[in-house]
PDB file of C-alpha atoms and ligand atoms in Angstrom:
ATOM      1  CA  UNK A 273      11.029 -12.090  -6.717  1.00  0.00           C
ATOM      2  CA  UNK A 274      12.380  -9.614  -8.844  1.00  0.00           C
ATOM      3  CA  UNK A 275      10.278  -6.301  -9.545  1.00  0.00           C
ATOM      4  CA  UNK A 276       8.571  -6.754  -6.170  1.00  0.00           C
ATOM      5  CA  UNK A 277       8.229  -3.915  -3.529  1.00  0.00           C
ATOM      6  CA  UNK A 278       7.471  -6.120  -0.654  1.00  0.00           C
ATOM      7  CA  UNK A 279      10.559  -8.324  -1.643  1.00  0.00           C
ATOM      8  CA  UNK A 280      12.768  -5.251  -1.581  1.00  0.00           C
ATOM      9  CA  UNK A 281      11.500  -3.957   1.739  1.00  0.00           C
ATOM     10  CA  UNK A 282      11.908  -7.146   3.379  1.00  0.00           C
ATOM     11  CA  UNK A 283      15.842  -7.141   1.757  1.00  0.00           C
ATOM     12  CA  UNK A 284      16.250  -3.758   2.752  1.00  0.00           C
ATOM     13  CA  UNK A 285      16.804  -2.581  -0.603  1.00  0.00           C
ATOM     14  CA  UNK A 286      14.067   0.179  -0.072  1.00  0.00           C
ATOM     15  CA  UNK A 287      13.768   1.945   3.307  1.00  0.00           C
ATOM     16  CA  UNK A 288      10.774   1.080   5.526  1.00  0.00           C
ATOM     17  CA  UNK A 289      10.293   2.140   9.170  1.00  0.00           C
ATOM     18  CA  UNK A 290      10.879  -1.426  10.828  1.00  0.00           C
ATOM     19  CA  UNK A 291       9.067  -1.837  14.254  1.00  0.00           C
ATOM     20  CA  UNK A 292       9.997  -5.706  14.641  1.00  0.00           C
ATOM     21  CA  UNK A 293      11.015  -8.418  12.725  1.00  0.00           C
ATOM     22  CA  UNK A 294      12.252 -11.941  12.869  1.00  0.00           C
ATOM     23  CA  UNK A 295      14.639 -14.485  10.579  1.00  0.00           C
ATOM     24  CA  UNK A 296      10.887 -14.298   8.293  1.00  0.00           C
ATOM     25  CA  UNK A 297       8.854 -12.119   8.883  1.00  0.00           C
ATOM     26  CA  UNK A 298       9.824  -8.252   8.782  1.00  0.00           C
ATOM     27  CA  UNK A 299       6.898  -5.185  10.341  1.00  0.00           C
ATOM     28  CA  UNK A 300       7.057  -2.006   9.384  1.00  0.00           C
ATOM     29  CA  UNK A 301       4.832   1.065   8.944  1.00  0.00           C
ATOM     30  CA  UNK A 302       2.261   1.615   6.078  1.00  0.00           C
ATOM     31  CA  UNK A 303       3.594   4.298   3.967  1.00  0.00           C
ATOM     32  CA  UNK A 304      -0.547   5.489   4.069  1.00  0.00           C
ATOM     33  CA  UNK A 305      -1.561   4.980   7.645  1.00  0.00           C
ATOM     34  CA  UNK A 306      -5.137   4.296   8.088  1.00  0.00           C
ATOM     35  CA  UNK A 307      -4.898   4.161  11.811  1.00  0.00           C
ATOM     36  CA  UNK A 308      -2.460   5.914  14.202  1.00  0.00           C
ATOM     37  CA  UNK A 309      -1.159   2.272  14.382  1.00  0.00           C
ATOM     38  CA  UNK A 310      -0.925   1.058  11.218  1.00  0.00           C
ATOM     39  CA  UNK A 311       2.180  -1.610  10.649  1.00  0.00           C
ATOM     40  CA  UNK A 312       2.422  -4.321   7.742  1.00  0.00           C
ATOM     41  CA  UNK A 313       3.885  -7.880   8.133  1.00  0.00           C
ATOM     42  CA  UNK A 314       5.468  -9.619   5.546  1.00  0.00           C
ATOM     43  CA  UNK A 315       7.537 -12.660   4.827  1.00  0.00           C
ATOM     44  CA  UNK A 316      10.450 -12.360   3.563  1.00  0.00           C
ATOM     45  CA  UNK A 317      10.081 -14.646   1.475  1.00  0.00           C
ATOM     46  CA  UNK A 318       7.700 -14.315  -1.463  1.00  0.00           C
ATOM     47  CA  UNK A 319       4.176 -15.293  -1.554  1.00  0.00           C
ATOM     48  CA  UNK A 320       1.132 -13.605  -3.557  1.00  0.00           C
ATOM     49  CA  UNK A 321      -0.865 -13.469  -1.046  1.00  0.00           C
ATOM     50  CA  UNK A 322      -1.847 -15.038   2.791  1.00  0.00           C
ATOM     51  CA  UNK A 323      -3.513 -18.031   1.702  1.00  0.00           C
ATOM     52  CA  UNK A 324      -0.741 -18.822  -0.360  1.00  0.00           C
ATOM     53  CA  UNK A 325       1.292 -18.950   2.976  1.00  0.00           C
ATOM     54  CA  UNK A 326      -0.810 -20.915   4.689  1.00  0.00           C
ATOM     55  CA  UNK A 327      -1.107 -23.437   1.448  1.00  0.00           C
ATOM     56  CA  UNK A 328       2.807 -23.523   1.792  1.00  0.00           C
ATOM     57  CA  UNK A 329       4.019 -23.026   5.300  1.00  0.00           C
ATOM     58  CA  UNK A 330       1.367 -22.628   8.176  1.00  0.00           C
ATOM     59  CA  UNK A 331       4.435 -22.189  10.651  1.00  0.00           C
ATOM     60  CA  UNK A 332       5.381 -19.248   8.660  1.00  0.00           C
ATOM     61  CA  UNK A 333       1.280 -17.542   8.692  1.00  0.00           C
ATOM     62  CA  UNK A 334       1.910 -18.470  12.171  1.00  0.00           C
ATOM     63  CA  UNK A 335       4.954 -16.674  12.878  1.00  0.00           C
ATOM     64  CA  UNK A 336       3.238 -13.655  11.071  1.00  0.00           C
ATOM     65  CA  UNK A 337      -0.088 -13.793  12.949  1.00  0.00           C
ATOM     66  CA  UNK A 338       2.559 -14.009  16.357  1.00  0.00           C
ATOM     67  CA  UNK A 339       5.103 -11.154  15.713  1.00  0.00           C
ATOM     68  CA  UNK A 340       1.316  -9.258  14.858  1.00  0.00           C
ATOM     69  CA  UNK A 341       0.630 -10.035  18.721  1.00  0.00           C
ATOM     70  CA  UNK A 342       4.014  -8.993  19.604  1.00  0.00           C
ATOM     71  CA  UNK A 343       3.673  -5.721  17.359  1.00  0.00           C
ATOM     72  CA  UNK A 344       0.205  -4.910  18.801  1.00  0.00           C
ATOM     73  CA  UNK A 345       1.818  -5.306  22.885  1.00  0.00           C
ATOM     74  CA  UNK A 346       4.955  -2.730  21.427  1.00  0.00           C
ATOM     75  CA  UNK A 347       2.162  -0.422  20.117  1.00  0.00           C
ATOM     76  CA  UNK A 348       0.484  -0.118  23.018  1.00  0.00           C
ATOM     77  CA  UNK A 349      -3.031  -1.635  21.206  1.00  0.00           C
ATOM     78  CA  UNK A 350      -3.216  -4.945  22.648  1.00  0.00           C
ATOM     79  CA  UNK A 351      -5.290  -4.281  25.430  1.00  0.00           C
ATOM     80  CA  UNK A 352      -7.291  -1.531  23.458  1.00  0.00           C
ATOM     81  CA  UNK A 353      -8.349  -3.659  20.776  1.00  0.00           C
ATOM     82  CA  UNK A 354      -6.922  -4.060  17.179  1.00  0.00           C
ATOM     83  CA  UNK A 355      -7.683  -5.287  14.019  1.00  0.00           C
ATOM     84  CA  UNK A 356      -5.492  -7.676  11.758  1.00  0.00           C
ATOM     85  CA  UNK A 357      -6.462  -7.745   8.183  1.00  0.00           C
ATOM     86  CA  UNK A 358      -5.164  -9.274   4.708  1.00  0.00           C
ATOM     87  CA  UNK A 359      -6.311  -7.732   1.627  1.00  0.00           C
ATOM     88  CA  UNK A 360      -6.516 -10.988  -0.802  1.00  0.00           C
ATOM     89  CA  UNK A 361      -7.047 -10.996  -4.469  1.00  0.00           C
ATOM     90  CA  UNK A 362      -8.807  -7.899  -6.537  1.00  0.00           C
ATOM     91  CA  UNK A 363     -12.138  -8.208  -5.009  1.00  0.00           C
ATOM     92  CA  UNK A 364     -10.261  -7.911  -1.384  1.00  0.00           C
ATOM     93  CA  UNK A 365      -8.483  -4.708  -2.465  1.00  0.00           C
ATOM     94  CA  UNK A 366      -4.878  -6.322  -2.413  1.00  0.00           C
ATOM     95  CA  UNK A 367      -2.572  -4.167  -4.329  1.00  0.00           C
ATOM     96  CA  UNK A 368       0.927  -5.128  -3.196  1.00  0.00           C
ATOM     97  CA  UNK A 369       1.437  -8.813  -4.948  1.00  0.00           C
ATOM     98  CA  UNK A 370       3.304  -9.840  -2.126  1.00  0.00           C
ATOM     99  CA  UNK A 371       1.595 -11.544   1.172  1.00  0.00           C
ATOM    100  CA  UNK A 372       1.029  -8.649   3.548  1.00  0.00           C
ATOM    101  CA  UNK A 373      -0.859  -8.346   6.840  1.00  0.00           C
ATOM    102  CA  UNK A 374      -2.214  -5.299   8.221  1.00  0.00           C
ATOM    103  CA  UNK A 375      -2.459  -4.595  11.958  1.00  0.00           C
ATOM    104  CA  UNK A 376      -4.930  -1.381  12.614  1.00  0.00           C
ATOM    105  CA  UNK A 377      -5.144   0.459  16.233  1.00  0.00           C
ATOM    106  CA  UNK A 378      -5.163   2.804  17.968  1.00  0.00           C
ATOM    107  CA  UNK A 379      -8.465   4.357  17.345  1.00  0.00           C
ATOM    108  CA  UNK A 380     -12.410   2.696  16.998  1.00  0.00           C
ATOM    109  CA  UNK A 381     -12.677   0.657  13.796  1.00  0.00           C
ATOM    110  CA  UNK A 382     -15.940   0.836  12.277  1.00  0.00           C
ATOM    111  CA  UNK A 383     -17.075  -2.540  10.914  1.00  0.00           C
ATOM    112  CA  UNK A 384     -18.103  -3.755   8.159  1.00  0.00           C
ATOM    113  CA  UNK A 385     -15.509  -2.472   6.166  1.00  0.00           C
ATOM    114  CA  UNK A 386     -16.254  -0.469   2.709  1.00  0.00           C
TER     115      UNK A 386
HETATM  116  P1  DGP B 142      -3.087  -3.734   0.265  1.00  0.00           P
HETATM  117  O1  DGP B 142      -3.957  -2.653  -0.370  1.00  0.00           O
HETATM  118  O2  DGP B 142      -3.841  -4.589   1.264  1.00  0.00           O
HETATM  119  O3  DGP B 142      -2.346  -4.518  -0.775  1.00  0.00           O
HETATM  120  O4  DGP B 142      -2.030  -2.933   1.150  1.00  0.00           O
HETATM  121  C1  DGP B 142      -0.821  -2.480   0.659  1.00  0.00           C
HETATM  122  C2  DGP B 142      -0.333  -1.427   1.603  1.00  0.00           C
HETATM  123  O5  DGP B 142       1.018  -1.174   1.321  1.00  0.00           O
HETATM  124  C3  DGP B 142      -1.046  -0.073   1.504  1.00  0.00           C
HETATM  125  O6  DGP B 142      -1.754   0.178   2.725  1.00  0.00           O
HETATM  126  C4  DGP B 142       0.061   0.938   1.318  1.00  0.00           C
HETATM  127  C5  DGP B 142       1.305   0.160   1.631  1.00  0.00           C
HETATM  128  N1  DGP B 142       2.461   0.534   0.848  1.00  0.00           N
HETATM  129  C6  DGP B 142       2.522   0.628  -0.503  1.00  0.00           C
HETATM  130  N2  DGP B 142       3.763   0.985  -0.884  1.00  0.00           N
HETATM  131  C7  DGP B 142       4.503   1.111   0.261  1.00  0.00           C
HETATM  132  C8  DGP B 142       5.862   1.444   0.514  1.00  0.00           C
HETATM  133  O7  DGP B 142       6.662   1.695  -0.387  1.00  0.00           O
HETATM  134  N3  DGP B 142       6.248   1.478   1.809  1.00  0.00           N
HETATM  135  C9  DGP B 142       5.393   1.204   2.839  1.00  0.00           C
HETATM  136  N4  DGP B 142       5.869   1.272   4.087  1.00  0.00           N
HETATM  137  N5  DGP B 142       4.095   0.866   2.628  1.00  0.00           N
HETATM  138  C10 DGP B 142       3.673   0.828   1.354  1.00  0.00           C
END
């Protein structure tokens, strides 16, 4: 999609620090860690949001939710504990249109969120 960050991460079009990333789905850091691990995974193909994903392609939320798993052994926070979260919709806090999920260790998470 044109005008859309996530779209011109995943083409490379905008530089991102890529940990991992498959034929697609593409990780890379958060430009504002909230975490000392603190990577994004995206399709590269667009989608608004998660759900949309999973309304569309469950392989594909699979293959995001398993390169998250791969990400998180890489990291060095799969055996600490980590969080995986996606930010849906305005009342969610989502403010990159693009399906994202955020994988958070590498320190205690409170819970709940704010
Ligand atoms: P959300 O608020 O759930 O939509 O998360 C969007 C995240 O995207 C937010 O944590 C900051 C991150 N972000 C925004 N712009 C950029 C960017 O240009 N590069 C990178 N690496 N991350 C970005």
């Amino acid at each position: 999609m044109s005008d859309c960050l996530f779209c011109a991460i995943a083409a490379g079009e905008i530089p991102a620090d890529v940990v991992a990333a498959t034929d697609r789905v593409v990780a890379f850091r958060d430009i504002q860690p909230q975490a000392p691990v603190h990577v994004l995974l995206i399709p590269r193909a667009h989608f608004d949001d998660l759900p949309s994903v999973a309304d569309a392609d469950p392989a594909l939320a699979a293959e995001i939710v398993a390169l998250a798993a791969e990400v998180a052994r890489s990291e060095g926070v799969a055996a600490t504990g980590h969080r995986l979260v996606a930010n849906t919709g305005v009342d969610g806090g989502q403010s990159v249109p693009h399906a994202h999920v955020h994988l958070l260790g590498g320190r205690s998470l409170a819970w709940p969120p704010g």
